[in-house]
Amino acid sequence: MNTALARGFRVGQPLQSLLRGYDLDSIEDDDSIIIGLDAQLNIQLLNPAWDVQAEQFGASGALQCWQLGRCILDAVSGAEGDFYRAAFVSAAHGERPWRWAYDCDDEHTRRRYLLVSYPLGQGAQLLVHSKVYEMAVDGSPAQAIRARYRQDDGVIVRCAYCARFRHPARQSLWEATAEETRDTHDVSHGICHLCASFHFG
Amino acid sequence: MSPKPPTVLLVDDDALFLKALARSLSSWGFRVLTARSAESALDMTREHRPDVLVTDVVMPEKDGVWLATQVEALHPELRVLIVSGHKPETLQRFGPLPTTARFLAKPFGPARLLAEVQEMIV
């Protein structure tokens, strides 16, 4: 497989006009997987994080299978597929971003992921898929998150709108967290590039 | 000659948040100044005499409650809007909020910000 051909930032024509006001460079650089969907739930945007994470999880076959034009619901089936179809359709027409956290644990590891959907208009949406945490089953999610996101100046920066944290080493990178992490007094509330575009763009 | 537009000084350690708020307020006709720290904002209040100060609270050096308290003492005519993702009772650890300051909880949209600032200027 030629991953060099598959890797990269891809935006389909149906979404291009709807993304005015969004910072495409930040979307491209974001470590969260960002997927753009048209009104039929077909993929019309993929950022490079898709390829990076597919390789990390040994699923690089996805690089060929999941390209622009493919329906995202092809990845799920049964009741789960019905749930996501209803959720994505509803999210695309919402007035606010839709958030959905889910767990993917095994015997040794706890993992939490977060999906945030930003409606773009005309039934389209941007889906942001982020890992909230991955830790041993006896770990403390709150402590792990606070240690990971503390900036050099001691402050933890969190988007006041989507609740993602700013990464201390890469200031343009925002990563997801879960509702269970309460804001302590050292959390400073800012805004990430996606929420700035959505709410103030 | 058209009247001078009201000046709003925005204070937040998050550059993107400053840019977003500044763009909204500018589009509504306000003159907008920005500062990334409470100390530089205090200097700017002396130099530029803004009409409204909009400040975040949790910042790396001096906090927004410190700034609002200084402003209340030095420039009592300057109206102050404290914006924060924390609840006012949580912010008490930074000291009592000035009684003349207003509070707006983050997150808020541009329309809500405009309404607050307009009310403070009238």
mmCIF file of C-alpha atoms in Angstrom:
data_model
loop_
_atom_site.group_PDB
_atom_site.id
_atom_site.type_symbol
_atom_site.label_atom_id
_atom_site.label_comp_id
_atom_site.label_asym_id
_atom_site.label_seq_id
_atom_site.Cartn_x
_atom_site.Cartn_y
_atom_site.Cartn_z
ATOM 1 C CA MET A 1 0.000 0.000 0.000
ATOM 2 C CA ASN A 2 1.255 3.458 -0.811
ATOM 3 C CA THR A 3 0.564 5.401 2.384
ATOM 4 C CA ALA A 4 2.261 8.458 0.970
ATOM 5 C CA LEU A 5 -0.648 8.818 -1.412
ATOM 6 C CA ALA A 6 -3.269 8.298 1.271
ATOM 7 C CA ARG A 7 -1.677 10.440 3.981
ATOM 8 C CA GLY A 8 -2.532 14.095 4.181
ATOM 9 C CA PHE A 9 -5.292 16.610 4.609
ATOM 10 C CA ARG A 10 -8.256 15.990 2.374
ATOM 11 C CA VAL A 11 -11.314 18.211 1.964
ATOM 12 C CA GLY A 12 -14.129 17.339 -0.398
ATOM 13 C CA GLN A 13 -15.779 19.990 -2.524
ATOM 14 C CA PRO A 14 -19.182 19.798 -0.715
ATOM 15 C CA LEU A 15 -17.617 21.033 2.525
ATOM 16 C CA GLN A 16 -15.256 23.668 1.247
ATOM 17 C CA SER A 17 -17.703 26.553 1.214
ATOM 18 C CA LEU A 18 -19.092 25.578 4.635
ATOM 19 C CA LEU A 19 -15.673 25.757 6.269
ATOM 20 C CA ARG A 20 -15.209 29.487 5.722
ATOM 21 C CA GLY A 21 -14.196 30.979 9.054
ATOM 22 C CA TYR A 22 -12.512 27.791 10.240
ATOM 23 C CA ASP A 23 -8.747 27.680 10.534
ATOM 24 C CA LEU A 24 -7.860 24.843 8.173
ATOM 25 C CA ASP A 25 -4.206 24.889 9.213
ATOM 26 C CA SER A 26 -5.212 24.213 12.830
ATOM 27 C CA ILE A 27 -7.591 21.454 11.744
ATOM 28 C CA GLU A 28 -4.768 19.896 9.767
ATOM 29 C CA ASP A 29 -2.344 20.096 12.703
ATOM 30 C CA ASP A 30 -4.820 18.881 15.336
ATOM 31 C CA ASP A 31 -3.863 15.548 16.914
ATOM 32 C CA SER A 32 -7.526 14.692 17.352
ATOM 33 C CA ILE A 33 -9.103 12.942 14.408
ATOM 34 C CA ILE A 34 -11.313 15.466 12.622
ATOM 35 C CA ILE A 35 -13.838 14.176 10.123
ATOM 36 C CA GLY A 36 -16.126 16.323 8.013
ATOM 37 C CA LEU A 37 -19.479 14.831 7.046
ATOM 38 C CA ASP A 38 -21.982 16.014 4.467
ATOM 39 C CA ALA A 39 -25.742 15.781 4.980
ATOM 40 C CA GLN A 40 -25.728 12.129 3.860
ATOM 41 C CA LEU A 41 -23.067 11.341 6.504
ATOM 42 C CA ASN A 42 -20.483 10.747 3.825
ATOM 43 C CA ILE A 43 -16.914 11.659 4.726
ATOM 44 C CA GLN A 44 -15.829 14.911 3.072
ATOM 45 C CA LEU A 45 -12.839 15.852 5.232
ATOM 46 C CA LEU A 46 -10.096 13.878 6.956
ATOM 47 C CA ASN A 47 -7.149 15.389 8.776
ATOM 48 C CA PRO A 48 -3.768 13.637 8.985
ATOM 49 C CA ALA A 49 -4.425 12.468 12.569
ATOM 50 C CA TRP A 50 -6.641 9.820 10.989
ATOM 51 C CA ASP A 51 -3.664 8.297 9.224
ATOM 52 C CA VAL A 52 -1.311 8.683 12.188
ATOM 53 C CA GLN A 53 -3.652 6.949 14.616
ATOM 54 C CA ALA A 54 -4.571 4.251 12.125
ATOM 55 C CA GLU A 55 -0.892 3.379 11.863
ATOM 56 C CA GLN A 56 -0.409 3.505 15.635
ATOM 57 C CA PHE A 57 -3.229 1.012 16.141
ATOM 58 C CA GLY A 58 -1.983 -1.223 13.353
ATOM 59 C CA ALA A 59 -5.034 -0.443 11.275
ATOM 60 C CA SER A 60 -3.289 1.144 8.351
ATOM 61 C CA GLY A 61 -5.652 -0.726 6.025
ATOM 62 C CA ALA A 62 -8.076 2.013 6.947
ATOM 63 C CA LEU A 63 -5.936 4.364 4.926
ATOM 64 C CA GLN A 64 -7.272 2.751 1.790
ATOM 65 C CA CYS A 65 -10.782 1.811 2.958
ATOM 66 C CA TRP A 66 -11.762 5.136 4.490
ATOM 67 C CA GLN A 67 -11.544 7.878 1.951
ATOM 68 C CA LEU A 68 -13.670 10.826 0.959
ATOM 69 C CA GLY A 69 -17.159 9.864 -0.121
ATOM 70 C CA ARG A 70 -17.479 6.815 2.131
ATOM 71 C CA CYS A 71 -20.425 6.811 4.592
ATOM 72 C CA ILE A 72 -19.150 6.925 8.153
ATOM 73 C CA LEU A 73 -21.918 4.580 9.276
ATOM 74 C CA ASP A 74 -20.269 1.793 7.299
ATOM 75 C CA ALA A 75 -17.950 1.507 10.312
ATOM 76 C CA VAL A 76 -20.731 0.512 12.710
ATOM 77 C CA SER A 77 -23.694 -1.817 12.470
ATOM 78 C CA GLY A 78 -26.829 -2.912 14.285
ATOM 79 C CA ALA A 79 -28.138 -0.943 17.243
ATOM 80 C CA GLU A 80 -24.902 1.012 17.479
ATOM 81 C CA GLY A 81 -25.282 2.097 13.878
ATOM 82 C CA ASP A 82 -28.855 3.184 14.512
ATOM 83 C CA PHE A 83 -27.730 5.202 17.527
ATOM 84 C CA TYR A 84 -24.984 7.033 15.681
ATOM 85 C CA ARG A 85 -27.161 7.691 12.636
ATOM 86 C CA ALA A 86 -29.785 9.373 14.805
ATOM 87 C CA ALA A 87 -27.147 11.204 16.839
ATOM 88 C CA PHE A 88 -25.210 12.528 13.845
ATOM 89 C CA VAL A 89 -28.349 13.643 12.008
ATOM 90 C CA SER A 90 -29.577 15.437 15.121
ATOM 91 C CA ALA A 91 -26.144 16.947 15.823
ATOM 92 C CA ALA A 92 -25.840 18.320 12.304
ATOM 93 C CA HIS A 93 -28.984 20.390 12.813
ATOM 94 C CA GLY A 94 -28.263 21.451 16.397
ATOM 95 C CA GLU A 95 -27.532 24.981 17.481
ATOM 96 C CA ARG A 96 -24.639 23.908 19.708
ATOM 97 C CA PRO A 97 -21.844 21.358 19.413
ATOM 98 C CA TRP A 98 -22.921 17.875 20.488
ATOM 99 C CA ARG A 99 -20.690 15.880 22.866
ATOM 100 C CA TRP A 100 -20.591 12.149 23.418
ATOM 101 C CA ALA A 101 -18.107 10.376 25.696
ATOM 102 C CA TYR A 102 -17.675 6.617 25.636
ATOM 103 C CA ASP A 103 -15.406 4.063 27.287
ATOM 104 C CA CYS A 104 -13.377 1.328 25.658
ATOM 105 C CA ASP A 105 -11.873 -0.660 28.547
ATOM 106 C CA ASP A 106 -10.190 -4.014 28.745
ATOM 107 C CA GLU A 107 -8.907 -6.099 31.643
ATOM 108 C CA HIS A 108 -5.841 -3.932 32.232
ATOM 109 C CA THR A 109 -6.596 -0.550 30.741
ATOM 110 C CA ARG A 110 -9.243 2.124 31.001
ATOM 111 C CA ARG A 111 -9.786 4.293 27.952
ATOM 112 C CA ARG A 112 -12.214 7.092 27.389
ATOM 113 C CA TYR A 113 -12.903 8.829 24.101
ATOM 114 C CA LEU A 114 -14.905 11.927 23.274
ATOM 115 C CA LEU A 115 -16.793 12.848 20.126
ATOM 116 C CA VAL A 116 -17.719 16.478 19.551
ATOM 117 C CA SER A 117 -19.801 17.486 16.543
ATOM 118 C CA TYR A 118 -19.774 21.065 15.255
ATOM 119 C CA PRO A 119 -22.740 21.745 12.931
ATOM 120 C CA LEU A 120 -21.622 23.506 9.748
ATOM 121 C CA GLY A 121 -25.006 24.223 8.200
ATOM 122 C CA GLN A 122 -26.851 22.488 5.328
ATOM 123 C CA GLY A 123 -26.774 19.242 7.347
ATOM 124 C CA ALA A 124 -22.983 19.037 7.385
ATOM 125 C CA GLN A 125 -20.799 18.744 10.457
ATOM 126 C CA LEU A 126 -17.247 18.450 11.751
ATOM 127 C CA LEU A 127 -16.677 15.462 14.026
ATOM 128 C CA VAL A 128 -13.736 15.670 16.430
ATOM 129 C CA HIS A 129 -12.697 12.342 17.937
ATOM 130 C CA SER A 130 -10.232 12.578 20.828
ATOM 131 C CA LYS A 131 -8.758 10.289 23.422
ATOM 132 C CA VAL A 132 -9.565 11.574 26.903
ATOM 133 C CA TYR A 133 -7.282 9.205 28.775
ATOM 134 C CA GLU A 134 -5.677 5.785 28.713
ATOM 135 C CA MET A 135 -4.496 4.409 32.032
ATOM 136 C CA ALA A 136 -4.180 1.357 34.233
ATOM 137 C CA VAL A 137 -7.483 0.221 35.717
ATOM 138 C CA ASP A 138 -6.427 1.414 39.203
ATOM 139 C CA GLY A 139 -5.272 4.862 38.028
ATOM 140 C CA SER A 140 -6.860 8.228 38.757
ATOM 141 C CA PRO A 141 -8.160 9.930 35.615
ATOM 142 C CA ALA A 142 -8.220 13.364 37.209
ATOM 143 C CA GLN A 143 -4.600 13.208 38.419
ATOM 144 C CA ALA A 144 -3.362 11.856 35.099
ATOM 145 C CA ILE A 145 -5.100 14.614 33.177
ATOM 146 C CA ARG A 146 -3.861 17.387 35.458
ATOM 147 C CA ALA A 147 -0.279 16.165 35.243
ATOM 148 C CA ARG A 148 -0.459 15.913 31.467
ATOM 149 C CA TYR A 149 -1.822 19.392 30.833
ATOM 150 C CA ARG A 150 -0.109 21.615 33.381
ATOM 151 C CA GLN A 151 1.676 24.433 31.557
ATOM 152 C CA ASP A 152 5.164 25.641 32.469
ATOM 153 C CA ASP A 153 3.662 28.618 34.295
ATOM 154 C CA GLY A 154 1.567 26.317 36.504
ATOM 155 C CA VAL A 155 -1.776 27.046 34.867
ATOM 156 C CA ILE A 156 -3.918 24.416 33.150
ATOM 157 C CA VAL A 157 -5.672 25.869 30.087
ATOM 158 C CA ARG A 158 -9.050 24.463 29.106
ATOM 159 C CA CYS A 159 -11.460 25.514 26.383
ATOM 160 C CA ALA A 160 -14.487 27.000 28.141
ATOM 161 C CA TYR A 161 -16.712 25.861 25.268
ATOM 162 C CA CYS A 162 -15.784 22.240 24.460
ATOM 163 C CA ALA A 163 -13.753 21.503 27.638
ATOM 164 C CA ARG A 164 -10.681 20.279 25.750
ATOM 165 C CA PHE A 165 -7.272 20.936 27.315
ATOM 166 C CA ARG A 166 -4.408 22.811 25.667
ATOM 167 C CA HIS A 167 -1.321 20.672 25.348
ATOM 168 C CA PRO A 168 1.652 22.275 27.164
ATOM 169 C CA ALA A 169 4.219 21.324 24.524
ATOM 170 C CA ARG A 170 2.093 22.266 21.505
ATOM 171 C CA GLN A 171 0.016 25.334 22.190
ATOM 172 C CA SER A 172 -2.117 24.901 19.084
ATOM 173 C CA LEU A 173 -3.118 21.396 20.149
ATOM 174 C CA TRP A 174 -6.254 20.836 22.220
ATOM 175 C CA GLU A 175 -7.132 17.424 23.617
ATOM 176 C CA ALA A 176 -10.336 16.059 25.030
ATOM 177 C CA THR A 177 -11.200 15.369 28.597
ATOM 178 C CA ALA A 178 -14.197 14.065 30.483
ATOM 179 C CA GLU A 179 -16.824 15.599 32.685
ATOM 180 C CA GLU A 180 -15.338 13.830 35.702
ATOM 181 C CA THR A 181 -12.341 16.181 35.757
ATOM 182 C CA ARG A 182 -13.488 19.086 37.870
ATOM 183 C CA ASP A 183 -11.994 22.496 37.294
ATOM 184 C CA THR A 184 -9.656 23.440 40.117
ATOM 185 C CA HIS A 185 -8.531 26.992 40.810
ATOM 186 C CA ASP A 186 -5.477 26.637 38.559
ATOM 187 C CA VAL A 187 -7.582 26.047 35.435
ATOM 188 C CA SER A 188 -7.674 29.027 33.074
ATOM 189 C CA HIS A 189 -10.545 28.984 30.591
ATOM 190 C CA GLY A 190 -9.675 29.935 27.022
ATOM 191 C CA ILE A 191 -11.045 28.909 23.662
ATOM 192 C CA CYS A 192 -9.813 26.393 21.101
ATOM 193 C CA HIS A 193 -9.591 27.172 17.395
ATOM 194 C CA LEU A 194 -12.706 25.153 16.504
ATOM 195 C CA CYS A 195 -14.905 26.791 19.126
ATOM 196 C CA ALA A 196 -13.543 30.244 18.254
ATOM 197 C CA SER A 197 -14.580 29.649 14.640
ATOM 198 C CA PHE A 198 -17.958 28.191 15.562
ATOM 199 C CA HIS A 199 -19.003 30.733 18.186
ATOM 200 C CA PHE A 200 -17.193 33.898 17.062
ATOM 201 C CA GLY A 201 -16.287 33.238 13.424
ATOM 202 C CA MET B 1 -18.098 64.852 13.516
ATOM 203 C CA SER B 2 -19.105 61.390 14.681
ATOM 204 C CA PRO B 3 -18.841 60.652 18.428
ATOM 205 C CA LYS B 4 -15.799 58.791 19.656
ATOM 206 C CA PRO B 5 -16.556 55.051 19.925
ATOM 207 C CA PRO B 6 -16.445 53.559 23.439
ATOM 208 C CA THR B 7 -13.187 51.803 24.249
ATOM 209 C CA VAL B 8 -13.126 48.278 25.670
ATOM 210 C CA LEU B 9 -9.959 46.803 27.182
ATOM 211 C CA LEU B 10 -9.930 42.988 26.997
ATOM 212 C CA VAL B 11 -7.633 41.015 29.310
ATOM 213 C CA ASP B 12 -7.030 37.295 28.931
ATOM 214 C CA ASP B 13 -3.930 35.101 28.828
ATOM 215 C CA ASP B 14 -5.431 33.173 25.884
ATOM 216 C CA ALA B 15 -4.505 34.977 22.663
ATOM 217 C CA LEU B 16 -7.171 33.191 20.627
ATOM 218 C CA PHE B 17 -9.907 34.177 23.063
ATOM 219 C CA LEU B 18 -8.729 37.786 22.961
ATOM 220 C CA LYS B 19 -8.755 37.726 19.172
ATOM 221 C CA ALA B 20 -12.274 36.252 19.027
ATOM 222 C CA LEU B 21 -13.728 38.765 21.482
ATOM 223 C CA ALA B 22 -11.859 41.669 19.892
ATOM 224 C CA ARG B 23 -13.164 40.788 16.446
ATOM 225 C CA SER B 24 -16.758 40.704 17.710
ATOM 226 C CA LEU B 25 -16.531 43.961 19.636
ATOM 227 C CA SER B 26 -14.759 45.733 16.777
ATOM 228 C CA SER B 27 -17.449 44.644 14.336
ATOM 229 C CA TRP B 28 -20.010 46.307 16.613
ATOM 230 C CA GLY B 29 -18.158 49.606 16.498
ATOM 231 C CA PHE B 30 -16.165 49.527 19.706
ATOM 232 C CA ARG B 31 -12.532 50.558 19.911
ATOM 233 C CA VAL B 32 -10.796 47.505 21.342
ATOM 234 C CA LEU B 33 -7.532 47.178 23.245
ATOM 235 C CA THR B 34 -6.104 43.854 24.414
ATOM 236 C CA ALA B 35 -3.690 42.743 27.125
ATOM 237 C CA ARG B 36 -2.316 39.279 27.911
ATOM 238 C CA SER B 37 -1.643 40.003 31.601
ATOM 239 C CA ALA B 38 -3.188 41.916 34.479
ATOM 240 C CA GLU B 39 -0.070 44.033 34.967
ATOM 241 C CA SER B 40 0.062 45.261 31.380
ATOM 242 C CA ALA B 41 -3.688 45.886 31.466
ATOM 243 C CA LEU B 42 -3.290 48.122 34.499
ATOM 244 C CA ASP B 43 -0.647 50.127 32.641
ATOM 245 C CA MET B 44 -3.015 50.452 29.688
ATOM 246 C CA THR B 45 -5.849 51.775 31.843
ATOM 247 C CA ARG B 46 -3.572 54.668 32.863
ATOM 248 C CA GLU B 47 -2.522 55.415 29.314
ATOM 249 C CA HIS B 48 -5.690 54.826 27.303
ATOM 250 C CA ARG B 49 -8.546 55.454 29.763
ATOM 251 C CA PRO B 50 -10.919 52.770 28.427
ATOM 252 C CA ASP B 51 -14.644 52.875 29.181
ATOM 253 C CA VAL B 52 -15.017 49.166 29.985
ATOM 254 C CA LEU B 53 -12.555 46.562 31.234
ATOM 255 C CA VAL B 54 -13.347 42.904 30.461
ATOM 256 C CA THR B 55 -10.999 40.607 32.342
ATOM 257 C CA ASP B 56 -10.408 36.915 32.830
ATOM 258 C CA VAL B 57 -9.482 35.809 36.358
ATOM 259 C CA VAL B 58 -7.060 32.855 36.288
ATOM 260 C CA MET B 59 -3.876 34.049 34.585
ATOM 261 C CA PRO B 60 -0.256 33.029 35.136
ATOM 262 C CA GLU B 61 0.938 36.069 37.112
ATOM 263 C CA LYS B 62 -1.472 38.519 38.697
ATOM 264 C CA ASP B 63 -5.120 37.455 38.511
ATOM 265 C CA GLY B 64 -8.184 39.303 37.294
ATOM 266 C CA VAL B 65 -9.563 39.900 40.788
ATOM 267 C CA TRP B 66 -6.325 41.711 41.666
ATOM 268 C CA LEU B 67 -6.712 43.782 38.503
ATOM 269 C CA ALA B 68 -10.353 44.612 39.193
ATOM 270 C CA THR B 69 -9.492 45.642 42.751
ATOM 271 C CA GLN B 70 -6.666 47.898 41.566
ATOM 272 C CA VAL B 71 -8.898 49.477 38.948
ATOM 273 C CA GLU B 72 -11.681 50.073 41.456
ATOM 274 C CA ALA B 73 -9.242 52.023 43.625
ATOM 275 C CA LEU B 74 -7.356 53.882 40.890
ATOM 276 C CA HIS B 75 -10.022 54.399 38.223
ATOM 277 C CA PRO B 76 -13.437 54.126 39.885
ATOM 278 C CA GLU B 77 -15.119 55.478 36.746
ATOM 279 C CA LEU B 78 -13.964 52.455 34.733
ATOM 280 C CA ARG B 79 -16.646 49.783 34.533
ATOM 281 C CA VAL B 80 -15.400 46.229 35.033
ATOM 282 C CA LEU B 81 -16.769 42.954 33.684
ATOM 283 C CA ILE B 82 -15.181 39.813 35.145
ATOM 284 C CA VAL B 83 -15.467 36.779 32.869
ATOM 285 C CA SER B 84 -14.567 33.315 34.104
ATOM 286 C CA GLY B 85 -15.312 29.643 33.706
ATOM 287 C CA HIS B 86 -15.293 29.377 37.496
ATOM 288 C CA LYS B 87 -18.286 30.201 39.671
ATOM 289 C CA PRO B 88 -18.083 33.482 41.631
ATOM 290 C CA GLU B 89 -17.952 31.582 44.929
ATOM 291 C CA THR B 90 -14.931 29.623 43.663
ATOM 292 C CA LEU B 91 -13.204 32.883 42.777
ATOM 293 C CA GLN B 92 -13.341 34.049 46.403
ATOM 294 C CA ARG B 93 -9.989 32.345 46.907
ATOM 295 C CA PHE B 94 -8.498 35.194 44.863
ATOM 296 C CA GLY B 95 -10.052 37.724 47.222
ATOM 297 C CA PRO B 96 -13.460 39.383 47.358
ATOM 298 C CA LEU B 97 -14.793 40.490 43.990
ATOM 299 C CA PRO B 98 -15.204 44.281 43.807
ATOM 300 C CA THR B 99 -18.826 45.125 44.476
ATOM 301 C CA THR B 100 -18.986 47.395 41.442
ATOM 302 C CA ALA B 101 -17.782 44.709 39.044
ATOM 303 C CA ARG B 102 -20.183 42.608 36.996
ATOM 304 C CA PHE B 103 -19.716 38.918 36.342
ATOM 305 C CA LEU B 104 -20.255 36.914 33.151
ATOM 306 C CA ALA B 105 -19.774 33.150 33.178
ATOM 307 C CA LYS B 106 -17.784 31.484 30.401
ATOM 308 C CA PRO B 107 -18.791 30.098 28.010
ATOM 309 C CA PHE B 108 -20.783 32.911 26.458
ATOM 310 C CA GLY B 109 -21.605 33.880 22.898
ATOM 311 C CA PRO B 110 -20.944 37.183 21.144
ATOM 312 C CA ALA B 111 -24.515 38.400 21.578
ATOM 313 C CA ARG B 112 -24.340 37.972 25.341
ATOM 314 C CA LEU B 113 -21.038 39.827 25.500
ATOM 315 C CA LEU B 114 -22.470 42.673 23.444
ATOM 316 C CA ALA B 115 -25.510 42.922 25.719
ATOM 317 C CA GLU B 116 -23.349 43.093 28.828
ATOM 318 C CA VAL B 117 -20.978 45.707 27.434
ATOM 319 C CA GLN B 118 -23.802 47.838 26.076
ATOM 320 C CA GLU B 119 -25.566 47.809 29.448
ATOM 321 C CA MET B 120 -22.372 48.936 31.136
ATOM 322 C CA ILE B 121 -21.868 51.835 28.754
ATOM 323 C CA VAL B 122 -25.416 53.227 28.876
#
